[in-house]
PDB file of C-alpha atoms in Angstrom:
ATOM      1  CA  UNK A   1       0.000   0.000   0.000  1.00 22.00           C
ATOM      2  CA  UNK A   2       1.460   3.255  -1.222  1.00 25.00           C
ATOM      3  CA  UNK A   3       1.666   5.575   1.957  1.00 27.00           C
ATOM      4  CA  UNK A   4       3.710   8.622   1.253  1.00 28.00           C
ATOM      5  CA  UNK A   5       1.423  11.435   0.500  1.00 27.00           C
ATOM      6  CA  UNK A   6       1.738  14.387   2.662  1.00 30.00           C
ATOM      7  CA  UNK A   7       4.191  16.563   4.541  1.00 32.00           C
ATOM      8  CA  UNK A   8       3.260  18.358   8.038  1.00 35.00           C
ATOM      9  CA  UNK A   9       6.945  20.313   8.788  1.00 34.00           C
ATOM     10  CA  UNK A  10       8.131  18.999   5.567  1.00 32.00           C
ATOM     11  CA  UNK A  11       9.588  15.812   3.450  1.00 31.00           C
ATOM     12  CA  UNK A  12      10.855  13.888   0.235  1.00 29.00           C
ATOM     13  CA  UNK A  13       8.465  10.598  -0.953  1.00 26.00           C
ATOM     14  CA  UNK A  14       9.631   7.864  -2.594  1.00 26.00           C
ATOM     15  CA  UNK A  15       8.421   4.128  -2.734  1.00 26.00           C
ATOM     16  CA  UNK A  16       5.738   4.574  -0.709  1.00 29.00           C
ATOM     17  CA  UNK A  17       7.132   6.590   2.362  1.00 32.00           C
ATOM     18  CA  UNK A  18       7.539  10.433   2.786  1.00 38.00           C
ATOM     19  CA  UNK A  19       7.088  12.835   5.197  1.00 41.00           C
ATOM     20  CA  UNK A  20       5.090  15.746   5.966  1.00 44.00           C
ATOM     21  CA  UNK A  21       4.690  19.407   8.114  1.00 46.00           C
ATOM     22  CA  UNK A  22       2.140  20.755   9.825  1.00 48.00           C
ATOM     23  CA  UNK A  23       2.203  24.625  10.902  1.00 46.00           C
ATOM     24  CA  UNK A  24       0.127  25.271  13.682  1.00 45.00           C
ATOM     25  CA  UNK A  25      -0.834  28.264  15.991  1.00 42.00           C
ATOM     26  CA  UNK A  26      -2.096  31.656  15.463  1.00 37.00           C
ATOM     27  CA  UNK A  27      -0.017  33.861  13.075  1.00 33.00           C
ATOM     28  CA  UNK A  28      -0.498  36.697  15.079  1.00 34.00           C
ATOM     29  CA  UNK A  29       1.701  35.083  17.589  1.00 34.00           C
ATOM     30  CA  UNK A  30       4.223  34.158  15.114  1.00 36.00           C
ATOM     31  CA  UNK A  31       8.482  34.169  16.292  1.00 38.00           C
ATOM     32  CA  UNK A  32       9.577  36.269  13.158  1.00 41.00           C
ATOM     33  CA  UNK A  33       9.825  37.163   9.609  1.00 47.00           C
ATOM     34  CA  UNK A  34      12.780  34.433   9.117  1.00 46.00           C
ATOM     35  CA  UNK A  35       9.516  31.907  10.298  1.00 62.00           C
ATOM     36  CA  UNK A  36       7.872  32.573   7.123  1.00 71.00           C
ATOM     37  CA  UNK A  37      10.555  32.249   4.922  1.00 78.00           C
ATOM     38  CA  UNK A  38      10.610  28.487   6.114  1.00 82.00           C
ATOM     39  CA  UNK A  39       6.983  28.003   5.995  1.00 84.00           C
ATOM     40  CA  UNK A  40       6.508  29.504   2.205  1.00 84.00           C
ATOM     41  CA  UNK A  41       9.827  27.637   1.544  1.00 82.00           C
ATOM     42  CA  UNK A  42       7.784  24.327   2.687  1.00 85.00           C
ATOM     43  CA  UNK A  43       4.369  25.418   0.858  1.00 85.00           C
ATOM     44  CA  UNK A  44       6.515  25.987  -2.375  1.00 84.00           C
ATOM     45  CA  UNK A  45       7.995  22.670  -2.168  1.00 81.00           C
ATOM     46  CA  UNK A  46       4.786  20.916  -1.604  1.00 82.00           C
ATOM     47  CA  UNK A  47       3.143  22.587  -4.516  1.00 79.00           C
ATOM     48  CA  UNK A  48       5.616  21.587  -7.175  1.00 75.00           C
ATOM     49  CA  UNK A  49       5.672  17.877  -5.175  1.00 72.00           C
ATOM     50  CA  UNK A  50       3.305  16.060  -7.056  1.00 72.00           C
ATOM     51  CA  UNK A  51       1.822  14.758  -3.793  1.00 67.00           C
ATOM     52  CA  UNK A  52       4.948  13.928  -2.420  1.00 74.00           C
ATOM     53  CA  UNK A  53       5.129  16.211   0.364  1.00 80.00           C
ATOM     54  CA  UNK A  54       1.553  17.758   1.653  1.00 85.00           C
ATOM     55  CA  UNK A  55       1.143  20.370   4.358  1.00 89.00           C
ATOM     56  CA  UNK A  56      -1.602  20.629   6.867  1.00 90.00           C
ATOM     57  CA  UNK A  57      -2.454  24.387   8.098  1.00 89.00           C
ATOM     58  CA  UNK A  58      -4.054  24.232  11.249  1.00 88.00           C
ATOM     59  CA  UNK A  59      -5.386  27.744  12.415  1.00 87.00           C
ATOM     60  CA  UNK A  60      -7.350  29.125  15.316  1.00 88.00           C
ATOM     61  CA  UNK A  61     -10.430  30.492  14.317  1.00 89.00           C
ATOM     62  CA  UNK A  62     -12.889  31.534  16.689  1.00 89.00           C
ATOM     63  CA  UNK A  63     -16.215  33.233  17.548  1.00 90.00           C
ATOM     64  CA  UNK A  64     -16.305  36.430  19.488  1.00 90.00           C
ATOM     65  CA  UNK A  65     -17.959  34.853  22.509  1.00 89.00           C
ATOM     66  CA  UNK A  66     -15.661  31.678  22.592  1.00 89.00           C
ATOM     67  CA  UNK A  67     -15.691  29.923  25.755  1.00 90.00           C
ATOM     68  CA  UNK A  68     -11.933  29.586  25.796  1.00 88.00           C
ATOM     69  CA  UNK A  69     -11.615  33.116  26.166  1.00 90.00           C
ATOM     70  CA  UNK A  70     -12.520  32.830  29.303  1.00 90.00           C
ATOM     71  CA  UNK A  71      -8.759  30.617  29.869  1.00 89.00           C
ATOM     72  CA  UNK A  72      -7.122  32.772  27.510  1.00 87.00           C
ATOM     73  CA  UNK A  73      -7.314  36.448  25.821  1.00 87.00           C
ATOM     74  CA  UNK A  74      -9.706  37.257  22.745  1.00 89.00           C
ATOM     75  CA  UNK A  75      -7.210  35.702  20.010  1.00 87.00           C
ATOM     76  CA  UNK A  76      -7.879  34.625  16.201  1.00 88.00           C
ATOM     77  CA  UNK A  77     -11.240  35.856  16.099  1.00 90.00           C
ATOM     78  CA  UNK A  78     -12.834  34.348  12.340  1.00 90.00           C
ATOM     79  CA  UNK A  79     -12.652  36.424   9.624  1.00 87.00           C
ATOM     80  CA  UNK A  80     -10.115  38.806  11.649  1.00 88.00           C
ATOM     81  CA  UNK A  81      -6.585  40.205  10.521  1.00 86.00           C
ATOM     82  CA  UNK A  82      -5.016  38.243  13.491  1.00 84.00           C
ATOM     83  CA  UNK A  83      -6.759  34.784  12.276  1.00 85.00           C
ATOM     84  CA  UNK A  84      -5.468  35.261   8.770  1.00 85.00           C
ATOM     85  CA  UNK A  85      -2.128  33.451   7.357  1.00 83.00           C
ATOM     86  CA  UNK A  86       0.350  36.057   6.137  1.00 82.00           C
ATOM     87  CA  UNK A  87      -0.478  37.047   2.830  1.00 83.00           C
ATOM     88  CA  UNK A  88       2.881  35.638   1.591  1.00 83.00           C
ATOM     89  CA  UNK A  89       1.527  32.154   2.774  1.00 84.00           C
ATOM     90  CA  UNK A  90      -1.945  32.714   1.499  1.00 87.00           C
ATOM     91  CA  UNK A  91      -1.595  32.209  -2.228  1.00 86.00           C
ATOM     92  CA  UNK A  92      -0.927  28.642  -1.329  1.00 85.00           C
ATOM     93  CA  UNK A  93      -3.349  27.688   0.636  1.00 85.00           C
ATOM     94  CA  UNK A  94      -5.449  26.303  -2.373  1.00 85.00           C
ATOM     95  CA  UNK A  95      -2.642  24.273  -3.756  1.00 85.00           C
ATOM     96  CA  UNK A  96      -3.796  20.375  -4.269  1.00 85.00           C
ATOM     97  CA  UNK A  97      -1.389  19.339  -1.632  1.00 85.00           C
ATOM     98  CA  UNK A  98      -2.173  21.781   1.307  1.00 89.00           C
ATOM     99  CA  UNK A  99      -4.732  21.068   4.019  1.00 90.00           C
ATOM    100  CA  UNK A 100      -6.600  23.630   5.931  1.00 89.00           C
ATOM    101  CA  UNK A 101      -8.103  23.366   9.652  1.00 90.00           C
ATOM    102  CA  UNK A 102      -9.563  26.064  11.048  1.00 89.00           C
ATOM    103  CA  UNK A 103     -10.353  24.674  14.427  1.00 84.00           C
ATOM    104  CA  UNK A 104     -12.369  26.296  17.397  1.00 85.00           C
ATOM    105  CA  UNK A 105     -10.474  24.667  19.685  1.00 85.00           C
ATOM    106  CA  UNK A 106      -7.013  23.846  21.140  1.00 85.00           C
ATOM    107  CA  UNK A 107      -7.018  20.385  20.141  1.00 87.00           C
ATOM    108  CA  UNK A 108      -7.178  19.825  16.524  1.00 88.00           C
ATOM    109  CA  UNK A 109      -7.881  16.264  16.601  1.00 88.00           C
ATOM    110  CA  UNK A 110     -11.329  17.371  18.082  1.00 87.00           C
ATOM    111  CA  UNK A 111     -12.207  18.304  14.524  1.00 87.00           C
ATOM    112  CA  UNK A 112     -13.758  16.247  12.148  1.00 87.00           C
ATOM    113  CA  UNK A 113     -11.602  17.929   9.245  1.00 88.00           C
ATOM    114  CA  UNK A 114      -8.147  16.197  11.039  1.00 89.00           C
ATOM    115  CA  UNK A 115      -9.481  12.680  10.322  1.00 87.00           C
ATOM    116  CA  UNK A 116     -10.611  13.867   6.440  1.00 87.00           C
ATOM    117  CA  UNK A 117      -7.238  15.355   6.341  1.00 88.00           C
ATOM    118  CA  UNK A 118      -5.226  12.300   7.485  1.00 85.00           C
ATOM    119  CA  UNK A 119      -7.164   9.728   5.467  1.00 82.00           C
ATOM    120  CA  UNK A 120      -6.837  12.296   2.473  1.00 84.00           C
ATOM    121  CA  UNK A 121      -3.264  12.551   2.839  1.00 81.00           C
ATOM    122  CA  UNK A 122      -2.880   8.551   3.980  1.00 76.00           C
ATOM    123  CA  UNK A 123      -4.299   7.505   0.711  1.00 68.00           C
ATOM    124  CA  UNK A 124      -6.486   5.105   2.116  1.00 53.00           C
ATOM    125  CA  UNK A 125     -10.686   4.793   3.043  1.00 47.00           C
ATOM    126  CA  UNK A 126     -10.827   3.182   6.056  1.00 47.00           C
ATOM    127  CA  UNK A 127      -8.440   4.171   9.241  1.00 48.00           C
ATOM    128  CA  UNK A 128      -7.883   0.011   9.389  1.00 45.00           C
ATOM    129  CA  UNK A 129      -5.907   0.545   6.496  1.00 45.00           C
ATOM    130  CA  UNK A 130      -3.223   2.500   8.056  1.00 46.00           C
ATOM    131  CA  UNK A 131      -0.562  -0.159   8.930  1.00 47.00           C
ATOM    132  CA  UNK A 132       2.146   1.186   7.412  1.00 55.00           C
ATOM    133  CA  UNK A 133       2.619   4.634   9.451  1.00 62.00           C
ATOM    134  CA  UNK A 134       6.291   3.697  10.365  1.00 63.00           C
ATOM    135  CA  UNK A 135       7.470   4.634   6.867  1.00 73.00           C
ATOM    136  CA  UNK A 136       6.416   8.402   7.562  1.00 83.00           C
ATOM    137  CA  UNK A 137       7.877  11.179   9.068  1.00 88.00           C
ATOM    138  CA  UNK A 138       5.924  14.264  10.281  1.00 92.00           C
ATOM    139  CA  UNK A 139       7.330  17.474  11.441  1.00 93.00           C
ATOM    140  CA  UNK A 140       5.222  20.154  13.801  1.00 94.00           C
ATOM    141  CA  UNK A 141       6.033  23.562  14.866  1.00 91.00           C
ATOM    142  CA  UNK A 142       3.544  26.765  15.694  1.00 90.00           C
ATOM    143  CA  UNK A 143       2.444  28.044  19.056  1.00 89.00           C
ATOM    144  CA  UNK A 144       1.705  27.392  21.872  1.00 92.00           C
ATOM    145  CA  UNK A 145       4.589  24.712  22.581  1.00 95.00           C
ATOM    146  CA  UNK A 146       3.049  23.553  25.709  1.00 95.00           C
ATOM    147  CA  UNK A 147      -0.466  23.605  25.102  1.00 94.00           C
ATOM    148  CA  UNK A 148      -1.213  23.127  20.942  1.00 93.00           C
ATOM    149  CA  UNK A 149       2.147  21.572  19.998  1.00 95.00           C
ATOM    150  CA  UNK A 150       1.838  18.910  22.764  1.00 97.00           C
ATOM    151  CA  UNK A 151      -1.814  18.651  22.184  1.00 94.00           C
ATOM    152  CA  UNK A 152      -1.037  17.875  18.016  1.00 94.00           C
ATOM    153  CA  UNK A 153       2.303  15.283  19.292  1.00 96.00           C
ATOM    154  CA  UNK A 154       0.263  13.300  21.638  1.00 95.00           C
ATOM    155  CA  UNK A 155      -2.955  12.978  18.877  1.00 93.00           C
ATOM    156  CA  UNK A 156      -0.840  11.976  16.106  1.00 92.00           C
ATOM    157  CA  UNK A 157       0.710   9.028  18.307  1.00 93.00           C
ATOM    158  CA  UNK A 158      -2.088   7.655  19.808  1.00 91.00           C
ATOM    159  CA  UNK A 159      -5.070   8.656  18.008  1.00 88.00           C
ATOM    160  CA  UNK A 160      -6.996   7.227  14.600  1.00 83.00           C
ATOM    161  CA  UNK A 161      -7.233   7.354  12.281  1.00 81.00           C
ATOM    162  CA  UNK A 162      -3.477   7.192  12.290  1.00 81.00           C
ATOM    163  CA  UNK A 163      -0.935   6.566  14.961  1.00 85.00           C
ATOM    164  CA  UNK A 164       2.781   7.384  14.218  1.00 88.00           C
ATOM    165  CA  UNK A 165       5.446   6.098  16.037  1.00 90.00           C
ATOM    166  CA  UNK A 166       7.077   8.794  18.307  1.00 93.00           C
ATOM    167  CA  UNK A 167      10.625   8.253  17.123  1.00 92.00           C
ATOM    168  CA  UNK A 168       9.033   9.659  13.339  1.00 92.00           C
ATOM    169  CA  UNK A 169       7.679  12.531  14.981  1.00 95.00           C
ATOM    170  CA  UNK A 170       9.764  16.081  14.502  1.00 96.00           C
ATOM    171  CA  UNK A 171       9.432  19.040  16.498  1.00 96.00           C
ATOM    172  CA  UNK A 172      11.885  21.878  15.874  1.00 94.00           C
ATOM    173  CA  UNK A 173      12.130  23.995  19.219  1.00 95.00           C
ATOM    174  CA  UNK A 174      12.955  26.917  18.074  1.00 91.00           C
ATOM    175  CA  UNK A 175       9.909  27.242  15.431  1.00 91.00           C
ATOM    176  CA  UNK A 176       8.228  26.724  18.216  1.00 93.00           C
ATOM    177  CA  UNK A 177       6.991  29.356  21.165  1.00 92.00           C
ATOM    178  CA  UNK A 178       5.046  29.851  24.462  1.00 93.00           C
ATOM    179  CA  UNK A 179       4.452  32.852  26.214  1.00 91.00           C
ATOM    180  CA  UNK A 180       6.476  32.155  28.946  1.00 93.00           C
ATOM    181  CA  UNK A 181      10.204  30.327  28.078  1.00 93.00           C
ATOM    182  CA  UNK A 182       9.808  28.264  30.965  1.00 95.00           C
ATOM    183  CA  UNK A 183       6.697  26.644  29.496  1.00 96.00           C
ATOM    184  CA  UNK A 184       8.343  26.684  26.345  1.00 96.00           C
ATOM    185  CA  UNK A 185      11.436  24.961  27.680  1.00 96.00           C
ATOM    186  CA  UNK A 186       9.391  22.311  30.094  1.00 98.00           C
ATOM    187  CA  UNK A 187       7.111  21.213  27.029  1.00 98.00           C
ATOM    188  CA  UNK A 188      10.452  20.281  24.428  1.00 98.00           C
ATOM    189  CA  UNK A 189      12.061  18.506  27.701  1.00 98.00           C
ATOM    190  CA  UNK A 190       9.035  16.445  28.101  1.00 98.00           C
ATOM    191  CA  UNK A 191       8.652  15.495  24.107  1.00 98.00           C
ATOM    192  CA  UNK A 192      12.192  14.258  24.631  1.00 98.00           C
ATOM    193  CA  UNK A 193      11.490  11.962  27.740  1.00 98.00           C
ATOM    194  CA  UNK A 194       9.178  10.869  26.089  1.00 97.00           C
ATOM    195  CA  UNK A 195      10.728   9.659  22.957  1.00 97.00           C
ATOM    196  CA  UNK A 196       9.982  12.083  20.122  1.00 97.00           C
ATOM    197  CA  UNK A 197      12.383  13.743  17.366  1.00 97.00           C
ATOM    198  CA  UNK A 198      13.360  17.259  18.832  1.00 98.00           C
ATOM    199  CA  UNK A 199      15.680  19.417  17.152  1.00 97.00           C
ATOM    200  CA  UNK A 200      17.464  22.458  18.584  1.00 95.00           C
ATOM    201  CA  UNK A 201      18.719  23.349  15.080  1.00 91.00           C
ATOM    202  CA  UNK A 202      16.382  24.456  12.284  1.00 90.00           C
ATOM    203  CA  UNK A 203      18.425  23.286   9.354  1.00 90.00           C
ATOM    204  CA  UNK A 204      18.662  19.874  10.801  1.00 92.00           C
ATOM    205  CA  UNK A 205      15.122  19.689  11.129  1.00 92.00           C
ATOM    206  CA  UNK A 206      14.525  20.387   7.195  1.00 89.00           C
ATOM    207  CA  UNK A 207      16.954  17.957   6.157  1.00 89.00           C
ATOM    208  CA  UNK A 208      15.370  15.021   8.303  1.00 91.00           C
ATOM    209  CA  UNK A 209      12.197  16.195   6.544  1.00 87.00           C
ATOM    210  CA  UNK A 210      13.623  16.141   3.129  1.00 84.00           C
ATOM    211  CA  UNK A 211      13.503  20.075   2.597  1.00 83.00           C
ATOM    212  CA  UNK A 212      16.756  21.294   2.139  1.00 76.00           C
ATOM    213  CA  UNK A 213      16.626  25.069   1.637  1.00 78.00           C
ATOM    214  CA  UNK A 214      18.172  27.187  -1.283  1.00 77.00           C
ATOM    215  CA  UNK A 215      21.410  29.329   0.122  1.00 79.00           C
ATOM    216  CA  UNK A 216      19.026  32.521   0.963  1.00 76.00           C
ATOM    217  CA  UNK A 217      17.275  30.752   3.515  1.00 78.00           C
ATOM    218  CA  UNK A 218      19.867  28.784   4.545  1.00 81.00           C
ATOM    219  CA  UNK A 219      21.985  32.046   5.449  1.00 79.00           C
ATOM    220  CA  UNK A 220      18.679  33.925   6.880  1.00 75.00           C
ATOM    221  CA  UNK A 221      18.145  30.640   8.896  1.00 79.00           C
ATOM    222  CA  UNK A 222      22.382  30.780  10.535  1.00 79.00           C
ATOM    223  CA  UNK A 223      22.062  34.152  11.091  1.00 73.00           C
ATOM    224  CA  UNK A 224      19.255  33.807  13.003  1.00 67.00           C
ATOM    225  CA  UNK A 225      20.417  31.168  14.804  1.00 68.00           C
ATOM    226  CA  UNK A 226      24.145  33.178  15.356  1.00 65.00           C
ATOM    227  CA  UNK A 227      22.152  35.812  16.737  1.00 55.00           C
ATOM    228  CA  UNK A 228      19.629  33.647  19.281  1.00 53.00           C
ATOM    229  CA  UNK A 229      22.600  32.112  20.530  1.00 45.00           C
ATOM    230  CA  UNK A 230      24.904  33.971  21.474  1.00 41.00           C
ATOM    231  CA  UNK A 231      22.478  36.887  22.927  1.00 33.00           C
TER     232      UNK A 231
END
């Protein structure tokens, strides 16, 4: 059964396997510019992938009177400026290969459009079908690290309709945030412990996904880095 059909953080498919990205978060909480250099970088590549490499959007979108507001400030209010993807990003976003959620809540899995997404992408009708996850990789980054990140890590390895196997799940820290850096910081401990693919280095991260960027981004992506490090 051919697998390989989508990318969530990014990959290459051949024979069957691949690898896929999924942003996630609210862009108006977004780390920096550099961030969407990677992210149209990724929706380029899965455009021009012939189904190789898909990407899954998954975007907070929410009524004015959400009940989550009540946990956390008015954010990514539908139809809003601060619930829309950059418009460098946007173009894409009805490319055969990209995926859109625009969930209501802080676990994506919640929503019915994850499951049409995954058996879309999966290649497959029934979620008994899915026996072959090993040969995929999947990368996540967005905000919040502690809450949506861990929310989307734990779904994807132990919910249908498909379960990945930690080890093939990639989250890059630092295209990932939280308010607070100490959340930030306990959240990419714990997805260690726990036995899932983190990477401190952004470059590193696209290459394990099959996404190795041109020399622009490459040098945008070490500078940035220089400069996070050694402040």
């Amino acid at each position: 059964m051919e697998i390989g059909k989508w990318e969530v953080g990014s990959g290459n498919w051949k024979l069957g396997s691949g690898k896929w990205e999924v942003g996630i978060g609210n862009w108006e909480l977004g780390i920096g510019n550099w961030e969407l250099g990677i992210s149209e970088h990724i929706l380029r590549r899965s455009e021009n992938s012939d189904g190789k490499i898909s990407v899954v959007l998954d975007e907070d979108w929410h009524n004015t009177n959400d009940p989550e507001f009540v946990i956390f400030k008015q954010h990514c209010i539908k139809g809003s400026k601060g619930a829309s993807l950059p418009k460098e990003l946007e173009k894409y976003r009805w490319n055969d290969y990209t995926y859109t959620i625009r969930a209501n809540s802080i676990n994506v899995a919640s929503h019915r459009h994850y499951q049409q997404a995954l058996k879309s992408i999966m290649g497959a009708e029934r979620p008994e079908r899915f026996t072959r996850t090993d040969e995929v990789r999947v990368g996540v980054y967005g905000v919040w690290t502690h809450i949506k990140v861990e929310y989307l890590l734990l779904s994807l390895s132990t919910m249908p309709p498909a379960i990945f196997p930690r080890q093939n799940l990639g989250v890059c820290a630092p295209l990932c945030a939280s308010p607070d850096i100490a959340d930030h910081d306990y959240a990419i401990e714990k997805f260690r412990k726990l036995g899932y693919t983190v990477f401190d280095d952004i470059l590193a991260y696209l290459k394990w996904m099959g996404l190795s960027p041109d020399k622009t981004l490459q040098r945008s992506i070490e500078s940035f880095q220089k400069h996070v490090f050694l402040s």
